[in-house]
Short mmCIF file of C-alpha atoms and ligand atoms in Angstrom, two decimals:
data_model
loop_
_atom_site.label_atom_id
_atom_site.label_comp_id
_atom_site.label_asym_id
_atom_site.label_seq_id
_atom_site.Cartn_x
_atom_site.Cartn_y
_atom_site.Cartn_z
CA UNK A 1 -31.89 28.81 -71.30
CA UNK A 2 -29.35 28.58 -74.10
CA UNK A 3 -28.76 25.32 -75.97
CA UNK A 4 -26.86 24.14 -79.01
CA UNK A 5 -28.84 21.70 -81.13
CA UNK A 6 -27.16 19.83 -83.94
CA UNK A 7 -29.47 18.71 -86.71
CA UNK A 8 -28.59 15.76 -88.93
CA UNK A 9 -31.24 15.81 -91.67
CA UNK A 10 -29.86 12.82 -93.59
CA UNK A 11 -31.72 11.22 -96.48
CA UNK A 12 -35.16 10.78 -98.00
CA UNK A 13 -37.81 12.55 -95.98
CA UNK A 14 -35.20 13.39 -93.28
CA UNK A 15 -34.65 17.03 -94.32
CA UNK A 16 -38.40 17.78 -94.46
CA UNK A 17 -39.27 16.32 -91.07
CA UNK A 18 -36.25 17.90 -89.40
CA UNK A 19 -37.25 21.27 -90.88
CA UNK A 20 -40.69 20.81 -89.32
CA UNK A 21 -39.29 19.98 -85.91
CA UNK A 22 -36.89 22.95 -86.08
CA UNK A 23 -39.81 25.27 -86.82
CA UNK A 24 -41.66 23.90 -83.80
CA UNK A 25 -38.54 24.29 -81.62
CA UNK A 26 -38.08 27.88 -82.79
CA UNK A 27 -41.67 28.64 -81.89
CA UNK A 28 -41.11 27.05 -78.47
CA UNK A 29 -37.99 29.13 -77.88
CA UNK A 30 -39.90 32.28 -78.79
CA UNK A 31 -42.87 31.43 -76.60
CA UNK A 32 -40.84 30.49 -73.51
CA UNK A 33 -37.88 32.85 -73.93
CA UNK A 34 -35.09 30.38 -74.72
CA UNK A 35 -32.19 30.61 -77.14
CA UNK A 36 -31.66 27.56 -79.29
CA UNK A 37 -28.74 27.70 -81.71
CA UNK A 38 -29.08 25.24 -84.57
CA UNK A 39 -26.17 23.67 -86.39
CA UNK A 40 -26.32 21.17 -89.21
CA UNK A 41 -24.05 18.32 -90.29
CA UNK A 42 -23.99 15.52 -92.84
CA UNK A 43 -24.96 11.93 -92.18
CA UNK A 44 -25.94 8.84 -94.18
CA UNK A 45 -26.25 8.82 -97.94
CA UNK A 46 -26.02 12.60 -98.08
CA UNK A 47 -22.63 12.34 -96.38
CA UNK A 48 -21.52 9.54 -98.73
CA UNK A 49 -22.35 11.74 -101.72
CA UNK A 50 -20.50 14.74 -100.30
CA UNK A 51 -17.51 13.09 -98.61
CA UNK A 52 -17.45 9.40 -99.52
CA UNK A 53 -18.23 8.25 -95.95
CA UNK A 54 -21.60 8.03 -94.14
CA UNK A 55 -20.32 9.41 -90.84
CA UNK A 56 -17.66 12.07 -91.41
CA UNK A 57 -15.38 12.92 -88.51
CA UNK A 58 -16.67 16.52 -88.54
CA UNK A 59 -20.18 15.23 -87.85
CA UNK A 60 -19.02 13.26 -84.83
CA UNK A 61 -17.09 16.28 -83.59
CA UNK A 62 -20.09 18.58 -84.02
CA UNK A 63 -22.27 16.08 -82.15
CA UNK A 64 -19.84 15.99 -79.23
CA UNK A 65 -19.92 19.79 -79.08
CA UNK A 66 -23.71 20.04 -79.13
CA UNK A 67 -26.11 19.85 -76.19
CA UNK A 68 -28.43 17.53 -78.13
CA UNK A 69 -28.76 16.03 -81.59
CA UNK A 70 -31.88 15.88 -83.75
CA UNK A 71 -31.68 13.29 -86.48
CA UNK A 72 -33.87 12.90 -89.56
CA UNK A 73 -33.39 9.54 -91.24
CA UNK A 74 -30.75 7.72 -93.26
CA UNK A 75 -30.72 5.29 -96.16
CA UNK A 76 -32.12 4.75 -99.63
CA UNK A 77 -31.85 2.39 -102.61
CA UNK A 78 -29.30 4.69 -104.15
CA UNK A 79 -26.66 3.59 -101.63
CA UNK A 80 -27.60 -0.08 -101.42
CA UNK A 81 -24.31 -1.06 -102.99
CA UNK A 82 -22.11 1.56 -101.36
CA UNK A 83 -19.03 0.05 -99.70
CA UNK A 84 -20.30 1.36 -96.36
CA UNK A 85 -24.08 1.74 -96.21
CA UNK A 86 -25.76 4.86 -94.78
CA UNK A 87 -27.21 2.79 -91.88
CA UNK A 88 -23.67 2.27 -90.59
CA UNK A 89 -23.66 5.97 -89.69
CA UNK A 90 -26.61 5.51 -87.40
CA UNK A 91 -24.93 2.68 -85.54
CA UNK A 92 -21.68 4.63 -85.56
CA UNK A 93 -23.06 7.81 -84.06
CA UNK A 94 -24.96 5.88 -81.37
CA UNK A 95 -21.70 4.19 -80.42
CA UNK A 96 -19.57 7.35 -80.66
CA UNK A 97 -21.90 9.26 -78.37
CA UNK A 98 -22.27 6.31 -75.99
CA UNK A 99 -26.06 6.30 -76.35
CA UNK A 100 -26.76 2.93 -74.81
CA UNK A 101 -30.45 3.38 -74.00
CA UNK A 102 -33.12 3.98 -76.58
CA UNK A 103 -36.53 5.03 -75.31
CA UNK A 104 -39.41 4.40 -77.70
CA UNK A 105 -42.70 5.47 -76.18
CA UNK A 106 -45.87 4.06 -77.74
CA UNK A 107 -48.90 5.94 -76.53
CA UNK A 108 -52.25 5.78 -78.19
CA UNK A 109 -53.61 9.20 -79.07
CA UNK A 110 -57.42 9.08 -78.69
CA UNK A 111 -57.80 10.54 -82.20
CA UNK A 112 -55.78 7.68 -83.70
CA UNK A 113 -57.79 4.79 -82.27
CA UNK A 114 -59.18 4.10 -85.71
CA UNK A 115 -55.70 3.97 -87.22
CA UNK A 116 -54.51 1.27 -84.82
CA UNK A 117 -54.01 -2.19 -86.31
CA UNK A 118 -55.91 -3.65 -83.36
CA UNK A 119 -59.65 -4.07 -82.83
CA UNK A 120 -61.51 -1.31 -80.99
CA UNK A 121 -62.25 -3.52 -77.98
CA UNK A 122 -58.51 -4.03 -77.40
CA UNK A 123 -57.52 -0.44 -78.11
CA UNK A 124 -60.26 0.91 -75.85
CA UNK A 125 -58.35 -0.35 -72.84
CA UNK A 126 -55.56 2.09 -73.73
CA UNK A 127 -51.93 1.67 -74.78
CA UNK A 128 -49.20 3.56 -72.96
CA UNK A 129 -45.87 1.78 -72.90
CA UNK A 130 -42.21 2.54 -73.48
CA UNK A 131 -39.70 0.19 -75.01
CA UNK A 132 -36.25 0.66 -73.51
CA UNK A 133 -33.97 -0.83 -76.11
CA UNK A 134 -30.27 -1.45 -75.46
CA UNK A 135 -28.59 0.46 -78.27
CA UNK A 136 -24.83 0.02 -78.37
CA UNK A 137 -24.31 -3.69 -77.82
CA UNK A 138 -25.54 -7.13 -78.71
CA UNK A 139 -25.68 -8.60 -82.18
CA UNK A 140 -25.58 -5.18 -83.83
CA UNK A 141 -22.03 -4.72 -82.60
CA UNK A 142 -20.85 -8.29 -81.99
CA UNK A 143 -18.22 -10.18 -83.87
CA UNK A 144 -19.36 -10.96 -87.38
CA UNK A 145 -17.99 -12.14 -90.66
CA UNK A 146 -17.68 -14.85 -93.21
CA UNK A 147 -15.82 -18.12 -92.82
CA UNK A 148 -15.56 -21.41 -94.55
CA UNK A 149 -17.42 -24.27 -92.95
CA UNK A 150 -17.97 -27.93 -93.82
CA UNK A 151 -20.48 -26.99 -96.54
CA UNK A 152 -18.72 -23.95 -97.92
CA UNK A 153 -19.16 -20.26 -97.16
CA UNK A 154 -20.87 -19.34 -93.88
CA UNK A 155 -21.82 -15.98 -92.40
CA UNK A 156 -22.17 -15.28 -88.70
CA UNK A 157 -23.16 -12.55 -86.24
CA UNK A 158 -22.80 -12.86 -82.49
CA UNK A 159 -24.93 -11.73 -79.58
CA UNK A 160 -22.78 -10.85 -76.59
CA UNK A 161 -23.60 -8.73 -73.54
CA UNK A 162 -21.50 -7.77 -70.54
CA UNK A 163 -23.02 -7.25 -67.10
CA UNK A 164 -22.19 -3.58 -67.21
CA UNK A 165 -23.98 -3.09 -70.52
CA UNK A 166 -27.08 -4.75 -69.11
CA UNK A 167 -26.99 -2.97 -65.79
CA UNK A 168 -26.73 0.58 -67.13
CA UNK A 169 -29.68 0.23 -69.51
CA UNK A 170 -31.70 -1.63 -66.88
CA UNK A 171 -31.21 1.30 -64.49
CA UNK A 172 -32.72 3.62 -67.08
CA UNK A 173 -35.71 1.30 -67.42
CA UNK A 174 -36.21 1.07 -63.65
CA UNK A 175 -35.88 4.82 -63.18
CA UNK A 176 -38.39 5.42 -65.94
CA UNK A 177 -40.79 2.89 -64.43
CA UNK A 178 -40.56 4.68 -61.07
CA UNK A 179 -42.02 7.75 -62.78
CA UNK A 180 -44.72 5.74 -64.54
CA UNK A 181 -46.76 2.68 -63.48
CA UNK A 182 -43.79 0.98 -61.74
CA UNK A 183 -43.69 -2.12 -63.91
CA UNK A 184 -40.73 -3.38 -65.92
CA UNK A 185 -41.07 -6.37 -68.22
CA UNK A 186 -37.76 -7.84 -69.33
CA UNK A 187 -38.15 -9.34 -72.78
CA UNK A 188 -35.63 -11.99 -73.78
CA UNK A 189 -35.14 -15.53 -75.01
CA UNK A 190 -33.76 -17.05 -71.81
CA UNK A 191 -35.14 -20.48 -72.72
CA UNK A 192 -32.47 -20.64 -75.45
CA UNK A 193 -29.87 -17.88 -75.24
CA UNK A 194 -27.04 -17.65 -72.71
CA UNK A 195 -26.90 -13.88 -73.06
CA UNK A 196 -30.58 -13.73 -72.03
CA UNK A 197 -29.80 -15.72 -68.90
CA UNK A 198 -27.27 -13.06 -67.89
CA UNK A 199 -29.86 -10.35 -68.59
CA UNK A 200 -32.28 -12.14 -66.21
CA UNK A 201 -29.69 -12.42 -63.47
CA UNK A 202 -28.47 -8.82 -63.67
CA UNK A 203 -31.94 -7.29 -64.01
CA UNK A 204 -33.35 -9.41 -61.17
CA UNK A 205 -30.48 -8.50 -58.81
CA UNK A 206 -30.87 -4.83 -59.68
CA UNK A 207 -34.55 -4.92 -58.74
CA UNK A 208 -33.36 -4.67 -55.11
CA UNK A 209 -32.36 -1.07 -55.80
CA UNK A 210 -35.86 -0.30 -57.10
CA UNK A 211 -38.17 -2.05 -54.64
CA UNK A 212 -41.28 -0.16 -55.75
CA UNK A 213 -40.97 -1.50 -59.30
CA UNK A 214 -42.46 -4.87 -60.20
CA UNK A 215 -40.27 -6.94 -62.50
CA UNK A 216 -41.83 -9.43 -64.92
CA UNK A 217 -39.99 -11.49 -67.49
CA UNK A 218 -41.30 -12.67 -70.81
CA UNK A 219 -39.89 -14.57 -73.76
CA UNK A 220 -39.79 -12.44 -76.87
CA UNK A 221 -42.11 -14.66 -78.92
CA UNK A 222 -44.76 -14.44 -76.23
CA UNK A 223 -44.14 -10.69 -75.84
CA UNK A 224 -44.87 -10.18 -79.54
CA UNK A 225 -48.12 -12.09 -79.13
CA UNK A 226 -49.07 -10.25 -75.95
CA UNK A 227 -48.44 -6.87 -77.61
CA UNK A 228 -50.95 -7.84 -80.28
CA UNK A 229 -53.47 -9.34 -77.85
CA UNK A 230 -53.29 -7.35 -74.62
CA UNK A 231 -50.92 -4.37 -74.90
CA UNK A 232 -52.51 -2.61 -71.92
CA UNK A 233 -50.59 -4.94 -69.57
CA UNK A 234 -47.24 -3.31 -70.37
CA UNK A 235 -45.59 -0.24 -68.86
CA UNK A 236 -41.81 -0.38 -69.51
CA UNK A 237 -40.44 -3.08 -71.81
CA UNK A 238 -36.71 -3.61 -71.30
CA UNK A 239 -34.90 -5.52 -74.00
CA UNK A 240 -31.83 -6.06 -76.15
CA UNK A 241 -30.84 -4.14 -79.25
CA UNK A 242 -32.27 -6.62 -81.77
CA UNK A 243 -35.47 -7.50 -79.94
CA UNK A 244 -36.09 -3.81 -79.25
CA UNK A 245 -35.72 -2.95 -82.92
CA UNK A 246 -38.31 -5.54 -83.87
CA UNK A 247 -40.82 -5.03 -81.06
CA UNK A 248 -40.81 -1.25 -81.31
CA UNK A 249 -42.04 -1.43 -84.90
CA UNK A 250 -44.88 -3.62 -83.65
CA UNK A 251 -45.72 -1.11 -80.92
CA UNK A 252 -45.85 1.56 -83.64
CA UNK A 253 -48.45 -0.39 -85.59
CA UNK A 254 -50.70 -0.83 -82.60
CA UNK A 255 -50.70 2.87 -81.75
CA UNK A 256 -51.68 3.83 -85.26
CA UNK A 257 -48.66 4.72 -87.33
CA UNK A 258 -44.93 4.58 -87.27
CA UNK A 259 -45.25 8.19 -88.40
CA UNK A 260 -46.05 9.32 -84.86
CA UNK A 261 -43.44 7.33 -82.90
CA UNK A 262 -40.60 9.43 -81.42
CA UNK A 263 -37.48 8.18 -79.73
CA UNK A 264 -34.71 9.34 -77.45
CA UNK A 265 -31.26 7.81 -77.25
CA UNK A 266 -29.46 8.47 -74.00
CA UNK A 267 -26.18 7.61 -72.38
CA UNK A 268 -24.08 8.65 -69.47
CA UNK A 269 -24.59 12.38 -70.09
CA UNK A 270 -27.59 14.53 -70.98
CA UNK A 271 -26.35 14.85 -74.57
CA UNK A 272 -29.02 12.76 -76.20
CA UNK A 273 -29.99 12.05 -79.77
CA UNK A 274 -33.59 12.31 -80.82
CA UNK A 275 -35.17 10.79 -83.89
CA UNK A 276 -38.32 9.29 -85.32
CA UNK A 277 -38.24 5.51 -85.32
CA UNK A 278 -39.31 5.33 -88.97
CA UNK A 279 -36.87 5.34 -91.84
CA UNK A 280 -36.10 7.65 -94.73
CA UNK A 281 -39.11 6.62 -96.88
CA UNK A 282 -37.37 7.47 -100.19
CA UNK A 283 -40.61 7.19 -102.19
CA UNK A 284 -42.12 10.08 -100.22
CA UNK A 285 -39.01 12.28 -100.29
CA UNK A 286 -39.52 15.86 -101.40
CA UNK A 287 -43.26 15.40 -101.91
CA UNK A 288 -44.42 17.17 -98.73
CA UNK A 289 -46.23 13.96 -97.74
CA UNK A 290 -44.20 12.68 -94.78
CA UNK A 291 -45.71 12.77 -91.32
CA UNK A 292 -43.63 15.25 -89.26
CA UNK A 293 -45.21 14.24 -85.94
CA UNK A 294 -42.68 11.57 -84.93
CA UNK A 295 -39.82 14.05 -85.30
CA UNK A 296 -41.76 16.88 -83.65
CA UNK A 297 -42.49 14.59 -80.68
CA UNK A 298 -38.82 13.58 -80.64
CA UNK A 299 -37.98 17.29 -80.28
CA UNK A 300 -40.37 17.41 -77.31
CA UNK A 301 -38.49 14.50 -75.75
CA UNK A 302 -35.26 16.46 -76.27
CA UNK A 303 -36.64 19.40 -74.33
CA UNK A 304 -37.72 17.14 -71.49
CA UNK A 305 -34.78 14.76 -71.24
CA UNK A 306 -31.76 16.81 -72.33
CA UNK A 307 -32.84 20.29 -71.22
CA UNK A 308 -35.23 19.50 -68.37
CA UNK A 309 -37.91 21.71 -69.98
CA UNK A 310 -41.02 19.78 -68.99
CA UNK A 311 -43.55 22.55 -69.56
CA UNK A 312 -42.16 23.26 -73.02
CA UNK A 313 -42.23 19.56 -73.92
CA UNK A 314 -45.83 19.35 -72.83
CA UNK A 315 -46.75 22.42 -74.85
CA UNK A 316 -45.56 20.66 -77.99
CA UNK A 317 -47.23 17.38 -77.11
CA UNK A 318 -50.51 19.12 -76.37
CA UNK A 319 -50.37 21.03 -79.65
CA UNK A 320 -49.81 17.73 -81.50
CA UNK A 321 -52.66 16.08 -79.66
CA UNK A 322 -54.99 18.99 -80.39
CA UNK A 323 -54.03 18.87 -84.07
CA UNK A 324 -54.88 15.18 -84.19
CA UNK A 325 -58.12 15.77 -82.27
CA UNK A 326 -59.10 18.26 -84.94
CA UNK A 327 -58.84 15.43 -87.46
CA UNK A 328 -55.78 16.93 -89.11
CA UNK A 329 -52.85 14.87 -90.31
CA UNK A 330 -50.96 13.30 -93.17
CA UNK A 331 -52.19 10.37 -95.28
CA UNK A 332 -50.59 7.64 -93.13
CA UNK A 333 -53.03 8.47 -90.34
CA UNK A 334 -55.99 9.03 -92.63
CA UNK A 335 -55.51 12.79 -93.06
CA UNK A 336 -55.30 14.94 -96.16
CA UNK A 337 -52.62 17.49 -95.25
CA UNK A 338 -48.98 17.72 -96.27
CA UNK A 339 -45.91 17.88 -94.05
CA UNK A 340 -45.75 21.67 -93.99
CA UNK A 341 -49.47 22.16 -93.38
CA UNK A 342 -49.48 19.73 -90.44
CA UNK A 343 -46.52 21.63 -89.00
CA UNK A 344 -48.39 24.93 -89.46
CA UNK A 345 -51.37 23.46 -87.60
CA UNK A 346 -49.19 22.33 -84.70
CA UNK A 347 -47.49 25.73 -84.49
CA UNK A 348 -50.84 27.51 -84.67
CA UNK A 349 -51.92 25.54 -81.61
CA UNK A 350 -48.87 26.75 -79.70
CA UNK A 351 -49.74 30.43 -80.05
CA UNK A 352 -51.94 30.72 -76.99
C1 LIG B 401 -34.12 1.74 -86.07
C2 LIG B 401 -33.69 1.31 -87.43
C3 LIG B 401 -32.19 1.05 -87.42
C4 LIG B 401 -31.92 -0.01 -86.38
C5 LIG B 401 -31.60 0.64 -88.79
C6 LIG B 401 -31.89 1.65 -89.85
C7 LIG B 401 -30.13 0.36 -88.70
O1 LIG B 401 -34.41 0.19 -87.84
O2 LIG B 401 -33.60 2.76 -85.57
O3 LIG B 401 -34.98 1.08 -85.50
O4 LIG B 401 -32.11 -1.21 -86.63
O5 LIG B 401 -31.53 0.36 -85.28
MG1 LIG B 402 -36.02 -0.29 -86.55
#
């Protein structure tokens, strides 16, 4: 097949990890006879430096014209005081592309058991869950601002969800669960928040369309505790933008390293955006130390979810797993190799 992939390397370690994933994608194209055309555009701090804005209109246009987008990372101290911060670009492009569902799989690789933050007896029961995070609504996009209250200056952010926003992301969670262990756990704060009550109503009603899927509901504080105590109980976690941001970092810690956690952001079309869930790690930038695996696995998700190339996705995932099994990796997972060398090892395992 032919596909147009737009890369957005961004800041910090972004360019290095994107370069790794592109090398792996090129190898995949060669091995399976596909034609991937790669384009590149500016985002984040790099875009601020070049154009003054973190998300230039040309970048949005290029993303709309691509079949899928591969993002590195954005942000860094350098732009902390910029009028519009690099992170705004991330939120902006998610919104522009209508990517309302963010899939963050957390699967424990056998070789990384020792790197998990949890005790062996917990980890031995296995961890294989996916957080489905709502990505274009809630408090990230709600009304916000400053105002003057009785005691002076106040700042506020609002959490607001419409039924339609809840339903469309819930459908993605249910459909995913149908292909997995058929369990969805809705994570919310319905004992306090009105928006959570609407989530419960909409998600419960929708369960009728997915009768083979069991729906559980859990308050977010308990969910955080359960992820640390008994993560094997979860299959698909469905949650809001803010709770999903927080819990997915926790799921990264329990599977060993945020350096191996990929993600896919999807919407109404197959044009998805794929990125590691970690940030730009400015202190590691340019040092060939960053773990490329999260971005490489994100590229595998792209092949599966945007291009329907299951075998190709698996070939990458297997090569990553075999690399880890061989005890090879970057420092964050206890290895001694650099970014490029880990990428070489993964590619070497795709030759067969
Ligand atoms: C993530 C990140 C972003 C988010 C930040 C950088 C805005 O933490 O993708 O999880 O909160 O969505
Ligand atoms: Mg985050």
